[in-house]
PDB file of C-alpha atoms in Angstrom:
ATOM      1  CA  SER H   1      93.413  98.547  61.641  1.00 81.00           C
ATOM      2  CA  GLN H   2      91.096  99.816  64.331  1.00 82.00           C
ATOM      3  CA  THR H   3      90.632  98.059  67.649  1.00 91.00           C
ATOM      4  CA  ILE H   4      88.525  98.807  70.675  1.00 94.00           C
ATOM      5  CA  HIS H   5      89.370  97.744  74.200  1.00 95.00           C
ATOM      6  CA  GLN H   6      87.286  97.598  77.340  1.00 96.00           C
ATOM      7  CA  TRP H   7      88.265  96.758  80.874  1.00 94.00           C
ATOM      8  CA  PRO H   8      87.678  95.142  83.134  1.00 95.00           C
ATOM      9  CA  ALA H   9      86.005  92.161  81.451  1.00 93.00           C
ATOM     10  CA  THR H  10      84.033  91.281  84.569  1.00 94.00           C
ATOM     11  CA  LEU H  11      83.355  93.147  87.771  1.00 96.00           C
ATOM     12  CA  VAL H  12      81.509  92.392  90.982  1.00 97.00           C
ATOM     13  CA  GLN H  13      80.778  95.406  93.142  1.00 97.00           C
ATOM     14  CA  PRO H  14      78.687  96.013  96.282  1.00 97.00           C
ATOM     15  CA  VAL H  15      75.723  98.357  96.243  1.00 97.00           C
ATOM     16  CA  GLY H  16      76.794 101.906  96.964  1.00 96.00           C
ATOM     17  CA  SER H  17      80.342 101.489  95.699  1.00 97.00           C
ATOM     18  CA  PRO H  18      81.777 103.613  92.873  1.00 97.00           C
ATOM     19  CA  LEU H  19      82.280 102.428  89.317  1.00 96.00           C
ATOM     20  CA  SER H  20      84.725 103.204  86.562  1.00 97.00           C
ATOM     21  CA  LEU H  21      84.694 101.370  83.249  1.00 97.00           C
ATOM     22  CA  GLU H  22      87.162 102.322  80.585  1.00 97.00           C
ATOM     23  CA  CYS H  23      87.034 102.100  76.827  1.00 97.00           C
ATOM     24  CA  THR H  24      89.817 102.987  74.422  1.00 97.00           C
ATOM     25  CA  VAL H  25      89.987 102.934  70.657  1.00 96.00           C
ATOM     26  CA  GLU H  26      93.107 102.537  68.542  1.00 94.00           C
ATOM     27  CA  GLY H  27      93.740 103.163  64.890  1.00 92.00           C
ATOM     28  CA  THR H  28      91.286 105.965  64.264  1.00 89.00           C
ATOM     29  CA  SER H  29      90.947 109.631  65.092  1.00 88.00           C
ATOM     30  CA  ASN H  30      87.995 111.654  66.305  1.00 88.00           C
ATOM     31  CA  PRO H  31      85.586 108.718  66.490  1.00 90.00           C
ATOM     32  CA  ASN H  32      82.045 108.873  67.786  1.00 88.00           C
ATOM     33  CA  LEU H  33      81.934 106.845  71.004  1.00 92.00           C
ATOM     34  CA  TYR H  34      78.991 105.114  72.649  1.00 91.00           C
ATOM     35  CA  TRP H  35      78.150 103.364  75.916  1.00 94.00           C
ATOM     36  CA  TYR H  36      75.394 100.750  75.909  1.00 92.00           C
ATOM     37  CA  ARG H  37      73.899  98.565  78.605  1.00 92.00           C
ATOM     38  CA  GLN H  38      72.240  95.222  78.135  1.00 86.00           C
ATOM     39  CA  ALA H  39      70.300  94.158  81.200  1.00 82.00           C
ATOM     40  CA  ALA H  40      69.510  90.463  81.673  1.00 76.00           C
ATOM     41  CA  GLY H  41      66.798  89.374  79.258  1.00 71.00           C
ATOM     42  CA  ARG H  42      66.534  92.797  77.674  1.00 75.00           C
ATOM     43  CA  GLY H  43      67.779  94.521  74.564  1.00 78.00           C
ATOM     44  CA  LEU H  44      70.566  97.006  74.167  1.00 84.00           C
ATOM     45  CA  GLN H  45      70.019 100.452  75.594  1.00 86.00           C
ATOM     46  CA  LEU H  46      72.071 103.452  74.540  1.00 86.00           C
ATOM     47  CA  LEU H  47      73.323 105.290  77.641  1.00 91.00           C
ATOM     48  CA  PHE H  48      75.727 107.937  76.354  1.00 91.00           C
ATOM     49  CA  TYR H  49      77.321 109.037  73.139  1.00 87.00           C
ATOM     50  CA  SER H  50      80.092 111.457  72.370  1.00 88.00           C
ATOM     51  CA  ILE H  51      81.082 113.204  69.165  1.00 84.00           C
ATOM     52  CA  GLY H  52      84.240 114.748  70.632  1.00 86.00           C
ATOM     53  CA  ILE H  53      86.368 115.437  73.683  1.00 90.00           C
ATOM     54  CA  ASP H  54      84.227 116.634  76.594  1.00 87.00           C
ATOM     55  CA  GLN H  55      81.114 116.428  74.369  1.00 86.00           C
ATOM     56  CA  ILE H  56      78.808 113.936  76.022  1.00 87.00           C
ATOM     57  CA  SER H  57      75.106 113.391  75.455  1.00 84.00           C
ATOM     58  CA  SER H  58      72.973 111.321  77.788  1.00 84.00           C
ATOM     59  CA  GLU H  59      70.120 109.270  76.424  1.00 78.00           C
ATOM     60  CA  VAL H  60      68.668 107.950  79.658  1.00 76.00           C
ATOM     61  CA  PRO H  61      68.556 109.712  83.048  1.00 67.00           C
ATOM     62  CA  GLN H  62      70.227 107.576  85.695  1.00 79.00           C
ATOM     63  CA  ASN H  63      72.974 107.520  88.295  1.00 89.00           C
ATOM     64  CA  LEU H  64      75.659 106.890  85.682  1.00 94.00           C
ATOM     65  CA  SER H  65      77.874 109.475  84.033  1.00 95.00           C
ATOM     66  CA  ALA H  66      80.353 109.430  81.183  1.00 95.00           C
ATOM     67  CA  SER H  67      83.477 111.379  80.392  1.00 95.00           C
ATOM     68  CA  ARG H  68      85.792 111.674  77.433  1.00 96.00           C
ATOM     69  CA  PRO H  69      89.066 113.146  78.639  1.00 94.00           C
ATOM     70  CA  GLN H  70      90.945 112.185  75.478  1.00 94.00           C
ATOM     71  CA  ASP H  71      89.953 111.697  71.860  1.00 94.00           C
ATOM     72  CA  ARG H  72      89.969 107.907  72.015  1.00 95.00           C
ATOM     73  CA  GLN H  73      89.084 107.313  75.654  1.00 96.00           C
ATOM     74  CA  PHE H  74      85.566 106.986  76.986  1.00 97.00           C
ATOM     75  CA  ILE H  75      84.856 106.357  80.669  1.00 97.00           C
ATOM     76  CA  LEU H  76      81.618 105.263  82.315  1.00 97.00           C
ATOM     77  CA  SER H  77      81.299 106.094  85.999  1.00 96.00           C
ATOM     78  CA  SER H  78      79.012 106.022  88.961  1.00 96.00           C
ATOM     79  CA  LYS H  79      79.421 107.450  92.446  1.00 95.00           C
ATOM     80  CA  LYS H  80      77.096 104.903  94.044  1.00 96.00           C
ATOM     81  CA  LEU H  81      76.017 101.722  92.282  1.00 96.00           C
ATOM     82  CA  LEU H  82      72.474 100.404  92.477  1.00 95.00           C
ATOM     83  CA  LEU H  83      71.356  96.791  92.113  1.00 94.00           C
ATOM     84  CA  SER H  84      69.641  97.810  88.889  1.00 92.00           C
ATOM     85  CA  ASP H  85      72.996  98.816  87.412  1.00 94.00           C
ATOM     86  CA  SER H  86      73.905  95.161  86.929  1.00 94.00           C
ATOM     87  CA  GLY H  87      74.262  94.235  83.295  1.00 93.00           C
ATOM     88  CA  PHE H  88      76.538  93.921  80.342  1.00 92.00           C
ATOM     89  CA  TYR H  89      78.154  97.208  79.322  1.00 94.00           C
ATOM     90  CA  LEU H  90      79.324  97.683  75.790  1.00 94.00           C
ATOM     91  CA  CYS H  91      81.412 100.446  74.313  1.00 95.00           C
ATOM     92  CA  ALA H  92      81.286 101.119  70.596  1.00 92.00           C
ATOM     93  CA  TRP H  93      82.847 103.509  68.107  1.00 91.00           C
ATOM     94  CA  SER H  94      81.951 104.763  64.671  1.00 85.00           C
ATOM     95  CA  VAL H  95      83.464 107.070  62.139  1.00 80.00           C
ATOM     96  CA  TRP H  96      82.623 110.648  63.079  1.00 67.00           C
ATOM     97  CA  GLY H  97      79.388 112.087  61.818  1.00 59.00           C
ATOM     98  CA  ASP H  98      76.771 114.404  63.227  1.00 53.00           C
ATOM     99  CA  GLY H  99      73.854 112.424  61.877  1.00 46.00           C
ATOM    100  CA  LEU H 100      70.290 113.266  61.109  1.00 40.00           C
ATOM    101  CA  ALA H 101      69.471 115.452  64.091  1.00 42.00           C
ATOM    102  CA  GLY H 102      72.905 116.985  64.418  1.00 42.00           C
ATOM    103  CA  ASN H 103      73.675 114.781  67.391  1.00 45.00           C
ATOM    104  CA  ILE H 104      73.878 111.053  66.950  1.00 47.00           C
ATOM    105  CA  SER H 105      75.826 109.675  64.056  1.00 45.00           C
ATOM    106  CA  SER H 106      72.932 107.957  62.380  1.00 47.00           C
ATOM    107  CA  TYR H 107      74.637 106.818  59.275  1.00 52.00           C
ATOM    108  CA  ASN H 108      77.797 105.094  60.301  1.00 66.00           C
ATOM    109  CA  GLU H 109      78.384 101.493  61.198  1.00 76.00           C
ATOM    110  CA  GLN H 110      79.319 100.910  64.811  1.00 83.00           C
ATOM    111  CA  PHE H 111      82.043  98.597  66.045  1.00 88.00           C
ATOM    112  CA  PHE H 112      81.646  97.097  69.478  1.00 90.00           C
ATOM    113  CA  GLY H 113      84.118  96.327  72.218  1.00 91.00           C
ATOM    114  CA  PRO H 114      84.229  93.006  74.082  1.00 90.00           C
ATOM    115  CA  GLY H 115      82.053  94.313  76.921  1.00 92.00           C
ATOM    116  CA  THR H 116      82.159  94.369  80.717  1.00 94.00           C
ATOM    117  CA  ARG H 117      79.842  92.174  82.746  1.00 93.00           C
ATOM    118  CA  LEU H 118      78.940  94.051  85.928  1.00 95.00           C
ATOM    119  CA  THR H 119      77.252  92.388  88.876  1.00 96.00           C
ATOM    120  CA  VAL H 120      76.100  94.594  91.723  1.00 96.00           C
ATOM    121  CA  LEU H 121      75.443  92.706  94.960  1.00 96.00           C
TER     122      LEU H 121
ATOM    123  CA  LYS K   1      55.015  98.789  72.108  1.00 65.00           C
ATOM    124  CA  ASN K   2      58.657  98.584  71.092  1.00 83.00           C
ATOM    125  CA  GLU K   3      59.817 100.643  68.158  1.00 89.00           C
ATOM    126  CA  VAL K   4      61.626  97.564  66.815  1.00 93.00           C
ATOM    127  CA  GLU K   5      60.049  94.121  66.886  1.00 94.00           C
ATOM    128  CA  GLN K   6      61.849  90.924  65.962  1.00 95.00           C
ATOM    129  CA  SER K   7      60.506  87.487  65.233  1.00 96.00           C
ATOM    130  CA  PRO K   8      60.910  84.795  66.198  1.00 96.00           C
ATOM    131  CA  GLN K   9      62.351  85.330  69.674  1.00 94.00           C
ATOM    132  CA  ASN K  10      63.882  81.870  69.671  1.00 95.00           C
ATOM    133  CA  LEU K  11      64.753  79.642  66.762  1.00 97.00           C
ATOM    134  CA  THR K  12      66.209  76.149  66.600  1.00 97.00           C
ATOM    135  CA  ALA K  13      67.320  74.757  63.275  1.00 97.00           C
ATOM    136  CA  GLN K  14      69.104  71.700  61.929  1.00 97.00           C
ATOM    137  CA  GLU K  15      72.465  72.227  60.327  1.00 96.00           C
ATOM    138  CA  GLY K  16      72.065  73.075  56.669  1.00 96.00           C
ATOM    139  CA  GLU K  17      68.625  74.671  56.969  1.00 97.00           C
ATOM    140  CA  PHE K  18      67.756  78.047  55.503  1.00 97.00           C
ATOM    141  CA  ILE K  19      66.983  80.523  58.269  1.00 97.00           C
ATOM    142  CA  THR K  20      65.011  83.763  58.229  1.00 98.00           C
ATOM    143  CA  ILE K  21      64.811  86.301  61.021  1.00 98.00           C
ATOM    144  CA  ASN K  22      62.392  89.194  60.668  1.00 98.00           C
ATOM    145  CA  CYS K  23      62.486  92.759  61.922  1.00 97.00           C
ATOM    146  CA  SER K  24      59.708  95.344  61.795  1.00 97.00           C
ATOM    147  CA  TYR K  25      60.022  98.925  62.924  1.00 95.00           C
ATOM    148  CA  SER K  26      57.621 101.777  63.482  1.00 93.00           C
ATOM    149  CA  VAL K  27      59.822 104.878  63.308  1.00 88.00           C
ATOM    150  CA  GLY K  28      61.396 106.775  60.464  1.00 86.00           C
ATOM    151  CA  ILE K  29      64.938 105.607  59.938  1.00 85.00           C
ATOM    152  CA  SER K  30      68.100 106.487  58.085  1.00 81.00           C
ATOM    153  CA  ALA K  31      69.634 103.026  58.408  1.00 86.00           C
ATOM    154  CA  LEU K  32      68.979  99.558  59.752  1.00 91.00           C
ATOM    155  CA  HIS K  33      71.643  97.391  61.375  1.00 91.00           C
ATOM    156  CA  TRP K  34      71.894  93.678  61.937  1.00 93.00           C
ATOM    157  CA  LEU K  35      74.159  92.683  64.819  1.00 92.00           C
ATOM    158  CA  GLN K  36      75.344  89.286  66.004  1.00 92.00           C
ATOM    159  CA  GLN K  37      75.967  88.695  69.698  1.00 88.00           C
ATOM    160  CA  HIS K  38      78.026  85.663  70.576  1.00 83.00           C
ATOM    161  CA  PRO K  39      77.419  83.591  73.735  1.00 80.00           C
ATOM    162  CA  GLY K  40      80.255  85.405  75.504  1.00 75.00           C
ATOM    163  CA  GLY K  41      78.540  88.731  74.884  1.00 76.00           C
ATOM    164  CA  GLY K  42      80.708  90.218  72.160  1.00 79.00           C
ATOM    165  CA  ILE K  43      78.812  91.961  69.375  1.00 84.00           C
ATOM    166  CA  VAL K  44      79.699  92.091  65.720  1.00 85.00           C
ATOM    167  CA  SER K  45      78.051  94.321  63.186  1.00 86.00           C
ATOM    168  CA  LEU K  46      76.863  92.190  60.255  1.00 90.00           C
ATOM    169  CA  PHE K  47      75.138  94.685  58.017  1.00 89.00           C
ATOM    170  CA  MET K  48      74.123  98.290  57.817  1.00 87.00           C
ATOM    171  CA  LEU K  49      71.612  99.016  55.081  1.00 89.00           C
ATOM    172  CA  SER K  50      69.198 101.709  54.071  1.00 87.00           C
ATOM    173  CA  SER K  51      67.697 100.122  50.956  1.00 89.00           C
ATOM    174  CA  GLY K  52      67.666  96.967  48.904  1.00 92.00           C
ATOM    175  CA  LYS K  53      69.774  93.980  49.737  1.00 94.00           C
ATOM    176  CA  LYS K  54      73.260  93.119  50.953  1.00 92.00           C
ATOM    177  CA  LYS K  55      75.073  89.796  50.926  1.00 93.00           C
ATOM    178  CA  HIS K  56      78.124  88.651  52.831  1.00 90.00           C
ATOM    179  CA  GLY K  57      79.037  85.002  52.524  1.00 92.00           C
ATOM    180  CA  ARG K  58      76.049  82.934  53.658  1.00 94.00           C
ATOM    181  CA  LEU K  59      74.286  85.949  55.123  1.00 94.00           C
ATOM    182  CA  ILE K  60      71.782  88.066  53.222  1.00 95.00           C
ATOM    183  CA  ALA K  61      69.956  91.118  54.553  1.00 95.00           C
ATOM    184  CA  THR K  62      67.045  92.825  52.855  1.00 96.00           C
ATOM    185  CA  ILE K  63      65.035  95.881  53.699  1.00 96.00           C
ATOM    186  CA  ASN K  64      61.699  97.207  52.457  1.00 95.00           C
ATOM    187  CA  ILE K  65      61.474 100.858  53.447  1.00 93.00           C
ATOM    188  CA  GLN K  66      57.830 101.219  52.452  1.00 94.00           C
ATOM    189  CA  GLU K  67      56.773  98.259  54.581  1.00 95.00           C
ATOM    190  CA  LYS K  68      59.249  99.109  57.371  1.00 95.00           C
ATOM    191  CA  HIS K  69      60.506  95.575  57.401  1.00 97.00           C
ATOM    192  CA  SER K  70      63.854  93.816  57.140  1.00 97.00           C
ATOM    193  CA  SER K  71      64.887  90.192  56.994  1.00 98.00           C
ATOM    194  CA  LEU K  72      68.142  88.448  57.752  1.00 97.00           C
ATOM    195  CA  HIS K  73      68.658  85.164  55.939  1.00 97.00           C
ATOM    196  CA  ILE K  74      71.266  82.527  56.656  1.00 96.00           C
ATOM    197  CA  THR K  75      71.818  79.911  53.988  1.00 95.00           C
ATOM    198  CA  ALA K  76      73.274  76.470  54.766  1.00 94.00           C
ATOM    199  CA  SER K  77      73.215  77.153  58.504  1.00 95.00           C
ATOM    200  CA  HIS K  78      76.028  75.848  60.669  1.00 95.00           C
ATOM    201  CA  PRO K  79      76.359  75.360  64.451  1.00 94.00           C
ATOM    202  CA  ARG K  80      78.804  78.270  64.566  1.00 92.00           C
ATOM    203  CA  ASP K  81      75.918  80.521  63.481  1.00 94.00           C
ATOM    204  CA  SER K  82      74.365  79.952  66.904  1.00 94.00           C
ATOM    205  CA  ALA K  83      74.086  83.399  68.460  1.00 94.00           C
ATOM    206  CA  VAL K  84      71.639  86.165  69.234  1.00 93.00           C
ATOM    207  CA  TYR K  85      70.824  88.315  66.228  1.00 95.00           C
ATOM    208  CA  ILE K  86      69.793  91.880  66.969  1.00 94.00           C
ATOM    209  CA  CYS K  87      68.040  94.336  64.687  1.00 95.00           C
ATOM    210  CA  ALA K  88      68.630  98.034  65.321  1.00 91.00           C
ATOM    211  CA  VAL K  89      67.467 101.148  63.527  1.00 89.00           C
ATOM    212  CA  THR K  90      68.849 104.659  63.533  1.00 81.00           C
ATOM    213  CA  GLY K  91      66.922 107.819  62.932  1.00 72.00           C
ATOM    214  CA  ASN K  92      66.865 110.557  65.492  1.00 68.00           C
ATOM    215  CA  GLN K  93      68.148 107.992  67.940  1.00 72.00           C
ATOM    216  CA  PHE K  94      68.985 104.329  68.166  1.00 77.00           C
ATOM    217  CA  TYR K  95      66.303 101.711  68.715  1.00 85.00           C
ATOM    218  CA  PHE K  96      67.129  98.076  69.331  1.00 89.00           C
ATOM    219  CA  GLY K  97      65.116  94.918  69.062  1.00 90.00           C
ATOM    220  CA  THR K  98      65.400  92.409  71.892  1.00 88.00           C
ATOM    221  CA  GLY K  99      67.068  89.878  69.646  1.00 92.00           C
ATOM    222  CA  THR K 100      66.455  86.458  68.167  1.00 95.00           C
ATOM    223  CA  SER K 101      68.266  83.581  69.811  1.00 94.00           C
ATOM    224  CA  LEU K 102      69.340  81.091  67.158  1.00 96.00           C
ATOM    225  CA  THR K 103      70.565  77.577  67.907  1.00 96.00           C
ATOM    226  CA  VAL K 104      71.777  75.428  65.046  1.00 96.00           C
ATOM    227  CA  ILE K 105      71.959  71.741  65.884  1.00 97.00           C
ATOM    228  CA  PRO K 106      74.548  69.516  64.148  1.00 95.00           C
TER     229      PRO K 106
END
């Protein structure tokens, strides 16, 4: 069966410090991978998605970046955190598909990781 | 205006009540998703549907493509159903509603 892991579960970082959140998936190959953020009192926002190694698409311009060095590993990073980066970060995977517009997998159900709660002070 | 609107934003029900959460969207979609977010933050995908109706246990999801509307029903609600329920649609990109916070009182 497939499982998705995220770490750390919680993180408190000072403004201006770097960030690295990791997500790994087990039990599947060549998944689509996604990073979401949920700010306090707001809905989910898609940040990045990836349909393959080193293939990253950004949905929202910001000071965050994502990388996919291996098929089942997705990393969210920042060189310098802002207060506004605080939130709940979720990684998700879906079965591979190139979707309606040839980019996002529009058709496949997504499975979410446990999330990382980030507080920037 | 959000592409996905949910109602109500908050809902309190007595155990055993029939619950309906509504979702309306304004964009063309290929699929609609209902997600459940537990108090700890973890999210579970409940349904993905593009037409008609799906049922899983006490949960039923319907969608009317022409009216751009979906409903999530919970029959015989239980305190463990207390969670935030999120509607999301996929077309050219993902759009998420802000969620409906459900509290079921014993």
